[in-house]
Coordinates of C-alpha atoms in Angstrom, one line a residue:
M1 CA 0.0 0.4 0.0
L2 CA 2.7 2.5 0.6
P3 CA 4.4 2.3 -2.8
K4 CA 1.2 3.0 -4.6
R5 CA 0.1 6.1 -1.7
R6 CA 3.6 7.5 -2.8
L7 CA 2.5 6.9 -6.3
I8 CA -0.7 8.8 -5.5
I9 CA 0.8 11.9 -4.1
A10 CA 3.7 12.2 -6.4
G11 CA 0.8 11.9 -9.3
A12 CA -1.1 14.4 -7.1
T13 CA 1.9 16.6 -6.7
L14 CA 3.5 16.7 -10.5
G15 CA -0.7 17.3 -11.4
G16 CA -0.5 20.4 -8.8
L17 CA 2.8 21.7 -10.5
F18 CA 1.1 21.2 -13.5
V19 CA -1.7 23.4 -12.6
L20 CA 0.1 26.1 -10.8
Y21 CA 2.2 26.5 -13.8
G22 CA -0.4 26.5 -16.3
A23 CA -2.2 28.8 -13.9
S24 CA 1.0 31.2 -13.6
S25 CA 1.6 30.9 -17.6
Y26 CA -1.7 31.8 -17.8
W27 CA -1.4 35.0 -15.8
A28 CA 1.8 36.0 -17.9
G29 CA 0.3 35.8 -20.9
I30 CA -2.4 38.8 -20.0
K31 CA -0.1 40.8 -18.4
A32 CA 2.3 40.4 -21.2
E33 CA -0.5 41.6 -23.7
D34 CA -0.5 44.8 -21.2
T35 CA 3.4 45.2 -21.7
L36 CA 3.0 44.1 -25.3
Q37 CA -0.2 47.2 -25.9
E38 CA 2.1 49.7 -24.1
Q39 CA 4.6 48.5 -27.3
H40 CA 2.5 48.7 -29.7
K41 CA 1.2 52.6 -28.6
M42 CA 5.0 53.6 -28.7
L43 CA 5.2 52.3 -32.5
A44 CA 2.5 53.6 -33.7
G45 CA 3.0 57.0 -32.1
L46 CA 6.2 57.1 -33.8
P47 CA 5.9 59.5 -37.4
L48 CA 8.1 57.7 -39.4
F49 CA 5.3 55.0 -39.7
K50 CA 2.0 54.1 -39.7
V51 CA -0.1 51.3 -38.4
K52 CA -1.8 49.8 -41.0
S53 CA -3.8 46.5 -39.2
H54 CA -2.6 44.9 -35.4
T55 CA -4.4 41.9 -34.3
Y56 CA -3.4 39.8 -31.0
E57 CA -4.3 36.4 -30.6
R58 CA -3.6 35.2 -26.7
G59 CA -3.3 31.6 -26.0
W60 CA -2.9 29.9 -22.9
F61 CA 1.0 29.1 -22.8
S62 CA 1.9 31.2 -26.0
S63 CA 0.1 34.2 -28.4
T64 CA 0.8 35.8 -31.4
E65 CA 0.9 39.2 -32.3
T66 CA 0.5 41.1 -36.0
T67 CA 1.2 43.9 -37.1
E68 CA 1.5 45.8 -40.3
L69 CA 3.3 49.2 -41.2
V70 CA 3.8 51.5 -43.8
F71 CA 6.4 54.2 -43.7
N72 CA 5.0 57.6 -44.2
R73 CA 6.0 58.6 -47.5
H74 CA 5.3 62.2 -46.2
L75 CA 8.1 63.0 -44.5
S76 CA 10.4 60.0 -46.3
G77 CA 9.4 61.9 -49.4
P78 CA 11.9 65.2 -49.6
Y79 CA 14.7 62.8 -49.0
E80 CA 13.9 59.4 -51.2
S81 CA 16.2 60.4 -54.2
M82 CA 19.3 60.0 -52.3
L83 CA 18.2 56.3 -51.9
P84 CA 19.9 54.1 -54.4
D85 CA 17.7 52.8 -57.3
N86 CA 17.4 48.8 -55.7
M87 CA 16.3 50.3 -52.1
K88 CA 13.7 52.4 -53.3
P89 CA 10.8 50.0 -53.8
L90 CA 11.7 49.0 -50.1
L91 CA 9.4 52.6 -49.4
N92 CA 6.3 51.1 -51.3
A93 CA 6.0 48.0 -49.5
T94 CA 4.1 46.6 -46.6
I95 CA 6.1 45.7 -43.3
K96 CA 4.5 43.2 -41.7
F97 CA 5.8 41.8 -38.2
T98 CA 4.4 38.7 -36.2
N99 CA 5.5 38.7 -32.4
H100 CA 5.3 34.8 -31.8
V101 CA 4.7 35.2 -27.2
K102 CA 5.2 32.1 -25.2
H103 CA 4.3 33.0 -21.6
G104 CA 6.3 32.3 -18.1
P105 CA 7.0 31.7 -15.7
F106 CA 9.5 30.1 -17.4
P107 CA 8.9 30.8 -21.4
G108 CA 12.5 29.8 -22.2
M109 CA 12.1 26.2 -21.3
A110 CA 12.2 24.5 -24.7
S111 CA 16.1 26.0 -25.1
F112 CA 16.9 25.4 -22.0
D113 CA 17.0 28.5 -20.7
L114 CA 15.4 28.4 -17.1
R115 CA 15.4 32.4 -16.4
P116 CA 12.1 33.2 -15.3
A117 CA 10.4 36.2 -16.6
R118 CA 6.5 37.0 -18.2
A119 CA 7.2 36.1 -21.0
L120 CA 10.3 35.6 -24.4
V121 CA 8.9 37.2 -27.3
S122 CA 10.8 36.7 -31.1
T123 CA 9.6 38.9 -34.1
E124 CA 9.3 37.3 -37.7
F125 CA 9.5 39.4 -40.6
A126 CA 7.5 38.4 -43.6
M127 CA 8.2 40.5 -46.2
S128 CA 7.0 40.5 -50.0
D129 CA 9.1 38.4 -52.6
A130 CA 10.0 41.4 -54.1
T131 CA 11.4 42.9 -50.7
R132 CA 12.7 39.3 -49.9
K133 CA 14.4 39.6 -52.9
T134 CA 15.9 43.1 -52.7
L135 CA 16.7 42.0 -49.1
T136 CA 18.1 38.8 -50.1
T137 CA 20.6 40.4 -52.6
F138 CA 22.2 42.4 -49.3
F139 CA 22.5 40.0 -46.4
G140 CA 22.1 36.7 -48.0
D141 CA 20.4 34.0 -46.2
K142 CA 20.3 35.7 -43.3
E143 CA 17.5 37.0 -41.3
P144 CA 18.1 40.7 -42.3
I145 CA 16.9 41.7 -39.0
T146 CA 16.8 39.7 -35.4
I147 CA 14.4 41.1 -32.6
V148 CA 14.0 39.2 -28.8
N149 CA 12.2 40.3 -26.3
R150 CA 12.3 39.4 -22.2
L151 CA 9.3 40.7 -20.1
G152 CA 9.8 41.1 -17.0
F153 CA 7.5 40.0 -13.5
G154 CA 7.8 43.7 -12.8
G155 CA 6.4 45.2 -16.0
G156 CA 9.9 46.2 -17.3
G157 CA 12.3 43.9 -20.0
E158 CA 15.7 44.2 -21.8
L159 CA 15.3 44.0 -25.5
H160 CA 18.5 42.6 -28.3
L161 CA 17.9 43.9 -32.1
N162 CA 20.5 43.1 -34.2
V163 CA 21.2 43.2 -37.9
P164 CA 23.8 41.1 -39.6
A165 CA 27.0 42.9 -41.3
F166 CA 27.1 42.0 -44.9
D167 CA 29.0 42.6 -48.5
Y168 CA 27.5 43.7 -51.5
E169 CA 29.2 44.8 -54.9
E170 CA 28.0 45.3 -58.6
A171 CA 31.1 44.1 -60.6
L172 CA 29.3 46.4 -64.0
S173 CA 28.6 49.9 -61.8
G174 CA 31.3 49.7 -59.7
V175 CA 29.6 50.2 -56.3
K176 CA 30.4 48.3 -53.2
M177 CA 28.7 48.7 -50.1
K178 CA 29.8 47.2 -46.5
W179 CA 28.1 47.1 -43.7
K180 CA 29.5 45.7 -40.9
G181 CA 26.5 44.9 -38.5
F182 CA 24.5 46.9 -36.0
D183 CA 23.9 45.6 -32.2
L184 CA 21.5 47.3 -29.9
K185 CA 20.7 46.5 -26.6
V186 CA 17.5 48.2 -24.6
D187 CA 17.0 47.3 -20.5
Y188 CA 13.6 49.5 -19.5
A189 CA 11.5 49.5 -16.8
K190 CA 8.1 49.9 -16.9
G191 CA 6.0 52.0 -18.7
Y192 CA 9.4 52.8 -20.6
Q193 CA 9.8 56.1 -18.8
E194 CA 13.6 54.2 -17.2
Y195 CA 15.8 53.2 -19.5
K196 CA 19.4 52.3 -20.6
A197 CA 20.5 51.3 -23.7
E198 CA 23.5 50.4 -25.5
A199 CA 24.2 50.8 -29.0
L200 CA 26.8 49.6 -31.4
S201 CA 27.5 49.9 -35.2
P202 CA 31.0 49.3 -36.0
G203 CA 31.5 50.8 -40.0
F204 CA 29.8 51.7 -43.4
L205 CA 31.2 51.7 -46.5
L206 CA 29.4 52.9 -50.0
E207 CA 31.3 53.4 -53.3
A208 CA 30.1 54.3 -56.2
A209 CA 33.2 54.5 -58.6
S210 CA 31.5 57.2 -60.4
K211 CA 30.2 59.7 -57.9
G212 CA 32.3 59.2 -54.6
R213 CA 33.4 57.0 -51.6
V214 CA 30.9 57.7 -47.8
A215 CA 32.3 55.4 -45.4
F216 CA 32.2 55.9 -41.3
D217 CA 33.6 53.7 -38.6
G218 CA 32.7 52.7 -34.3
V219 CA 29.6 54.5 -33.7
L220 CA 28.5 54.0 -30.2
Y221 CA 25.5 55.4 -28.2
L222 CA 24.8 54.9 -24.6
S223 CA 21.7 56.2 -22.5
D224 CA 20.9 55.8 -18.9
M225 CA 17.1 58.1 -18.4
R226 CA 14.9 57.6 -15.7
P227 CA 11.9 60.7 -15.1
G228 CA 12.7 62.9 -12.0
A229 CA 10.4 64.4 -9.9
S230 CA 9.1 66.9 -12.1
G231 CA 8.6 64.7 -15.2
V232 CA 11.6 66.1 -17.0
K233 CA 13.8 62.4 -18.0
V234 CA 17.2 62.8 -16.3
G235 CA 20.3 61.4 -16.6
T236 CA 22.9 60.5 -19.5
S237 CA 23.2 60.1 -23.1
E238 CA 26.2 60.3 -25.1
L239 CA 28.0 59.0 -28.5
S240 CA 30.9 58.6 -29.8
V241 CA 31.6 58.3 -33.9
G242 CA 35.8 57.5 -35.2
N243 CA 36.1 58.2 -38.2
V244 CA 33.8 59.8 -40.9
Q245 CA 35.1 60.3 -45.0
L246 CA 33.1 61.7 -47.6
N247 CA 34.7 61.5 -50.6
S248 CA 32.1 63.0 -53.8
R249 CA 33.1 63.5 -57.3
E250 CA 30.7 65.7 -58.5
S251 CA 28.5 68.3 -57.9
V252 CA 24.9 67.4 -55.4
P253 CA 22.3 69.8 -55.5
Y254 CA 20.2 69.8 -52.3
S255 CA 16.9 71.1 -50.7
I256 CA 16.7 69.9 -47.3
K257 CA 13.6 70.3 -45.4
L258 CA 14.9 70.6 -42.0
N259 CA 11.4 71.1 -40.5
E260 CA 10.6 67.8 -41.6
L261 CA 13.8 66.3 -41.2
I262 CA 13.8 67.4 -37.3
Y263 CA 9.8 66.0 -37.0
L264 CA 11.0 62.9 -38.4
M265 CA 13.7 62.6 -35.7
T266 CA 12.8 64.5 -32.8
R267 CA 8.8 64.6 -33.4
V268 CA 9.2 68.2 -32.2
R269 CA 7.9 70.2 -35.1
V270 CA 9.5 73.8 -36.1
G271 CA 7.3 74.8 -38.6
E272 CA 8.9 76.2 -41.9
F273 CA 12.0 78.0 -40.9
V274 CA 15.2 78.3 -42.4
N275 CA 15.2 75.0 -45.6
P276 CA 18.7 75.6 -47.1
S277 CA 19.3 74.6 -50.4
G278 CA 21.9 74.5 -53.0
E279 CA 25.1 72.6 -54.3
F280 CA 27.9 70.8 -52.8
K281 CA 30.6 71.0 -55.5
P282 CA 33.1 67.5 -55.7
S283 CA 35.1 67.5 -52.6
Q284 CA 36.9 66.0 -49.9
V285 CA 35.1 65.4 -45.7
A286 CA 36.9 64.5 -43.1
L287 CA 36.0 64.0 -39.5
K288 CA 38.2 62.4 -36.9
S289 CA 36.6 61.3 -33.6
F290 CA 33.7 63.2 -33.1
S291 CA 31.6 63.1 -29.7
Y292 CA 29.0 64.3 -27.6
Q293 CA 27.4 64.0 -24.0
I294 CA 24.3 65.2 -22.7
V295 CA 23.8 65.3 -18.9
T296 CA 20.4 66.2 -17.2
S297 CA 20.0 66.3 -13.6
E298 CA 17.5 67.6 -11.4
Q299 CA 17.3 69.4 -7.8
D300 CA 13.9 70.0 -6.6
E301 CA 11.4 71.0 -9.1
F302 CA 14.4 72.6 -11.1
V303 CA 15.8 71.0 -14.2
N304 CA 20.0 71.5 -14.9
T305 CA 21.5 70.3 -18.1
R306 CA 24.7 70.2 -19.5
G307 CA 26.1 69.1 -23.1
K308 CA 29.8 68.9 -24.5
L309 CA 30.2 68.1 -28.3
N310 CA 33.9 67.7 -29.7
F311 CA 36.4 66.3 -32.3
N312 CA 39.8 66.1 -33.1
E313 CA 39.8 67.3 -36.9
L314 CA 37.1 68.4 -39.5
S315 CA 39.0 68.5 -43.4
V316 CA 37.6 69.8 -46.1
N317 CA 39.1 69.5 -49.2
D318 CA 42.6 71.4 -47.7
S319 CA 41.5 72.9 -45.0
R320 CA 41.7 71.5 -41.7
Y321 CA 39.9 72.3 -38.5
G322 CA 40.2 71.0 -34.8
P323 CA 40.0 70.6 -32.5
M324 CA 37.0 71.5 -31.5
R325 CA 35.8 72.1 -27.6
L326 CA 31.6 73.2 -26.9
D327 CA 30.8 72.7 -23.7
I328 CA 27.3 74.8 -22.7
S329 CA 25.2 74.2 -19.7
A330 CA 21.5 75.8 -19.0
N331 CA 20.6 75.8 -15.3
H332 CA 17.8 76.9 -12.9
L333 CA 14.7 75.5 -15.8
H334 CA 11.4 75.1 -13.9
G335 CA 10.9 71.2 -14.7
P336 CA 6.8 71.6 -14.4
T337 CA 7.2 74.7 -17.3
L338 CA 9.3 72.3 -19.0
I339 CA 6.8 69.4 -19.1
K340 CA 3.8 71.3 -19.7
L341 CA 5.6 73.4 -22.5
D342 CA 6.7 70.0 -24.5
Q343 CA 3.1 68.9 -24.5
A344 CA 1.5 71.9 -25.1
I345 CA 4.1 72.5 -28.9
G346 CA 3.6 68.7 -29.2
A347 CA -0.2 69.0 -29.6
I348 CA 0.1 71.5 -32.1
P349 CA -1.7 70.0 -35.8
F350 CA 1.6 69.7 -38.2
E351 CA 0.8 68.4 -41.5
G352 CA -0.9 70.4 -44.0
V353 CA -1.0 73.3 -41.6
D354 CA -0.1 76.6 -43.5
P355 CA 3.5 77.6 -42.2
A356 CA 2.6 81.3 -41.5
L357 CA -0.7 80.3 -39.4
L358 CA 1.7 77.1 -37.2
R359 CA 4.8 79.9 -36.5
K360 CA 1.9 82.1 -34.9
Q361 CA 0.7 78.8 -33.7
Y362 CA 4.0 77.9 -32.2
I363 CA 4.8 82.2 -30.9
D364 CA 1.1 81.6 -28.9
T365 CA 2.0 78.8 -27.2
I366 CA 5.3 79.6 -26.1
K367 CA 3.9 83.4 -24.8
K368 CA 1.0 81.2 -23.0
N369 CA 3.2 78.2 -21.4
A370 CA 6.7 79.1 -21.3
I371 CA 6.5 82.9 -18.6
P372 CA 7.3 80.2 -15.5
L373 CA 10.9 79.3 -17.0
L374 CA 11.9 83.1 -17.4
E375 CA 10.2 83.8 -13.5
N376 CA 12.0 81.2 -12.1
D377 CA 15.6 83.0 -12.8
P378 CA 17.2 80.5 -15.8
K379 CA 20.7 80.6 -16.5
L380 CA 22.6 80.0 -20.0
M381 CA 26.2 79.3 -19.9
V382 CA 29.0 78.5 -22.6
N383 CA 31.4 77.2 -20.4
E384 CA 33.8 76.5 -23.2
F385 CA 34.0 77.0 -26.8
Y386 CA 37.3 76.2 -28.6
L387 CA 38.0 76.0 -32.6
K388 CA 41.1 76.1 -34.2
M389 CA 41.1 77.1 -38.0
P390 CA 43.9 77.5 -40.9
T391 CA 43.8 80.8 -40.1
G392 CA 43.8 80.9 -36.2
E393 CA 41.5 80.1 -32.8
A394 CA 38.3 81.2 -32.2
T395 CA 37.4 81.0 -28.8
L396 CA 34.2 81.9 -26.4
Q397 CA 33.4 81.6 -22.9
G398 CA 29.9 83.9 -21.4
T399 CA 26.9 83.6 -19.5
L400 CA 23.1 84.7 -20.2
G401 CA 20.7 84.8 -17.4
I402 CA 17.8 86.8 -16.4
S403 CA 16.7 87.7 -12.6
G404 CA 13.8 88.9 -11.1
F405 CA 11.7 88.3 -14.1
K406 CA 8.0 89.6 -13.8
Q407 CA 5.4 89.1 -16.6
A408 CA 4.1 92.4 -16.4
D409 CA 7.8 93.5 -17.5
L410 CA 6.8 92.3 -20.7
N411 CA 5.1 95.7 -20.9
D412 CA 8.4 97.9 -20.9
A413 CA 10.6 96.5 -23.1
A414 CA 13.3 98.8 -20.3
V415 CA 12.1 96.9 -17.9
F416 CA 12.4 94.0 -19.4
L417 CA 15.9 94.3 -20.8
K418 CA 17.2 95.0 -17.4
R419 CA 16.0 91.6 -15.8
F420 CA 19.3 90.4 -18.2
Q421 CA 22.4 90.1 -17.5
A422 CA 25.2 89.0 -20.1
D423 CA 29.0 88.3 -20.0
A424 CA 31.1 87.3 -22.7
K425 CA 34.8 86.7 -23.7
V426 CA 35.5 86.2 -27.6
S427 CA 38.3 85.9 -30.2
L428 CA 38.3 84.9 -33.6
P429 CA 41.0 85.4 -36.5
R430 CA 40.6 88.8 -38.6
Q431 CA 40.6 86.1 -41.3
T432 CA 37.8 84.4 -40.3
L433 CA 35.4 87.8 -40.1
E434 CA 36.8 88.7 -43.3
N435 CA 36.0 85.3 -44.6
L436 CA 32.2 85.4 -43.3
V437 CA 31.3 88.9 -44.2
L438 CA 32.6 88.4 -48.2
A439 CA 30.3 85.2 -48.0
Q440 CA 27.7 87.0 -46.4
A441 CA 27.9 89.9 -49.4
R442 CA 28.5 87.8 -52.1
N443 CA 25.2 85.7 -51.3
L444 CA 23.3 89.5 -51.3
F445 CA 24.5 90.6 -54.7
T446 CA 23.9 87.2 -56.4
V447 CA 21.7 86.8 -59.0
D448 CA 19.4 84.9 -60.9
Q449 CA 22.5 82.9 -63.6
S450 CA 20.4 83.5 -66.4
A451 CA 20.5 87.1 -65.9
E452 CA 22.0 89.1 -68.3
D453 CA 23.6 91.6 -66.1
Q454 CA 25.7 89.8 -63.7
P455 CA 27.3 91.5 -61.0
N456 CA 31.0 91.9 -60.4
M457 CA 32.0 89.4 -57.6
K458 CA 35.5 91.5 -57.7
E459 CA 34.0 94.6 -56.9
V460 CA 32.0 93.0 -54.5
D461 CA 34.6 91.5 -52.5
D462 CA 36.8 94.4 -52.6
L463 CA 33.7 96.8 -51.2
A464 CA 32.4 94.2 -49.0
K465 CA 36.2 93.7 -47.3
S466 CA 36.7 98.1 -47.5
L467 CA 34.0 98.3 -45.7
L468 CA 35.1 95.7 -43.1
D469 CA 38.7 97.2 -43.0
S470 CA 37.1 100.5 -42.3
Q471 CA 34.7 99.6 -39.3
L472 CA 37.2 97.3 -38.1
A473 CA 39.6 100.4 -37.9
Q474 CA 37.1 102.3 -36.4
W475 CA 36.4 100.0 -33.1
T476 CA 40.2 99.6 -32.9
S477 CA 40.8 103.1 -31.9
E478 CA 37.4 103.5 -30.3
Q479 CA 39.8 100.4 -27.9
Y480 CA 36.3 98.2 -28.2
I481 CA 38.5 95.8 -29.6
V482 CA 41.9 94.6 -29.5
E483 CA 43.4 93.3 -32.5
N484 CA 46.9 91.5 -31.7
K485 CA 48.7 89.1 -34.5
G486 CA 45.8 89.0 -36.8
Q487 CA 43.3 87.8 -33.8
L488 CA 40.3 89.9 -32.8
S489 CA 39.2 90.0 -29.0
T490 CA 36.6 91.8 -26.9
E491 CA 34.7 91.3 -23.7
L492 CA 31.0 92.3 -22.8
H493 CA 29.0 92.8 -19.9
F494 CA 25.7 93.7 -19.4
Q495 CA 23.8 94.5 -16.3
N496 CA 21.1 97.0 -15.2
G497 CA 20.2 97.7 -18.5
N498 CA 24.3 98.7 -18.7
L499 CA 26.0 97.8 -21.3
T500 CA 30.0 97.5 -21.9
I501 CA 32.1 96.5 -24.7
N502 CA 35.6 95.9 -23.4
K503 CA 35.0 98.0 -19.7
K504 CA 33.9 100.9 -22.3
K505 CA 30.3 102.2 -21.8
V506 CA 28.0 101.8 -25.2
A507 CA 24.6 103.8 -25.5
L508 CA 21.5 102.1 -26.0
P509 CA 19.5 103.5 -28.4
W510 CA 17.0 104.9 -25.8
E511 CA 19.8 106.4 -23.8
E512 CA 20.8 108.7 -27.4
P513 CA 19.7 112.2 -26.9
D514 CA 16.3 113.2 -28.3
L515 CA 15.4 109.5 -29.1
P516 CA 12.1 108.3 -26.7
P517 CA 12.3 105.1 -24.2
P518 CA 11.1 101.5 -25.5
E519 CA 7.4 100.6 -25.1
A520 CA 6.3 97.6 -27.0
S521 CA 9.9 96.0 -28.3
A522 CA 13.2 95.3 -26.9
P523 CA 15.5 97.0 -29.2
A524 CA 19.1 96.1 -29.8
A525 CA 22.2 97.6 -28.9
A526 CA 23.9 100.4 -31.1
S527 CA 26.8 99.1 -32.5
P528 CA 29.7 100.7 -30.7
G529 CA 31.5 103.8 -32.0
K530 CA 27.8 104.7 -33.6

């Protein structure tokens, strides 16, 4: 009887464990669906894609989520001409992927992975024959992208994404493409507000025999972000790039829709402000050891942020620039106001809105929501700017702050300006300033190339140089600037409505005789010597 009793107990125990495992798997499946629905909402909010369809079928031990995406051609349209011809068909394709969800508590048991989790999600991409054929040209029989997402019991998880390396070459056209792969790891907390990310792209090379060469290597991105008490994300993000090379053998026309590009990358809607166009001449450009770092911290309800940007050398044809160091800070920013302002700007409709109306909406939104930023004594600082150039060195240090501001100050420009405090020390090569003035003069007088009467560029250059020489001579004689061995330097100080340049008092426009004080807006300071 004893062996039989033991067998019954063992069977009952085994059955109980199976029921317990099944119940916990079902519960884990419910929680996994909640997590994946949050992820889908984030994906649907990205401007790059539009969701064509989405379904979720939950089972007991596993579930299936299927999503179809299409590219937002409204945003990608201006840049499609830059892509290789055999990649353009991808923009018309539907991106369909299926998440195969294995529920916990040990979702990886079948592959001898005994780490506990809510679910283990592997992503499978379904592609049309044409799309698969195009990608096979580059990746061969390897999957173009692999994504594995481990959902933790606490609502967070770990996501791993990999794009394999490939070598591609067209013998007839002379096109070579070498991609060294891409790896991304994201460790995220519940709600995706707190995360650590690490992305690595070892290198890329694109070479066209007739057009030129583009290459980069050693791209590493690190981020560690979390929500602060005010709701602003605090933490550190940094990017480093070993080298970037561009060798263009022919002129390339460009028309850059900056407003759409910024929205595409950051979802910040800047409107139709600056959209440059022109032509890149044949050139060789090389950038060595580029990096930036942004650190955001919080003290009570105020946010401090500091950014550093550096590179060792930038070569443009025969000109060499660098090293370059930029270190800037923004301190004592009112966190709740930043959140409110960000939400208000993000709620402004963007697509299809008249640019003039869009600008007015931005300005009105900033006026309505940004006042507390000014009322809490913010301060901007250029801790260091240094750039070595072929003509000398450019340096800048400075601060700009507001103290004691009240909303009523906006009604009196003179009072408003007295709230500002500014200090700056600047030095730059005279030749650099001359080059900037000449370039601006050429742009001012350049007309349509098809016009019969074209300006004489030498006369334009001579006139601009003569005016600059005269103005610099006047400022030097009046000691507003100092020139030493081709370097121009000066200092600026502004406080309580008083402006000094190189420790010499400069009269503001309303301080000039017979001029009324400002009323509606704050005019700029008069030029030295005027």
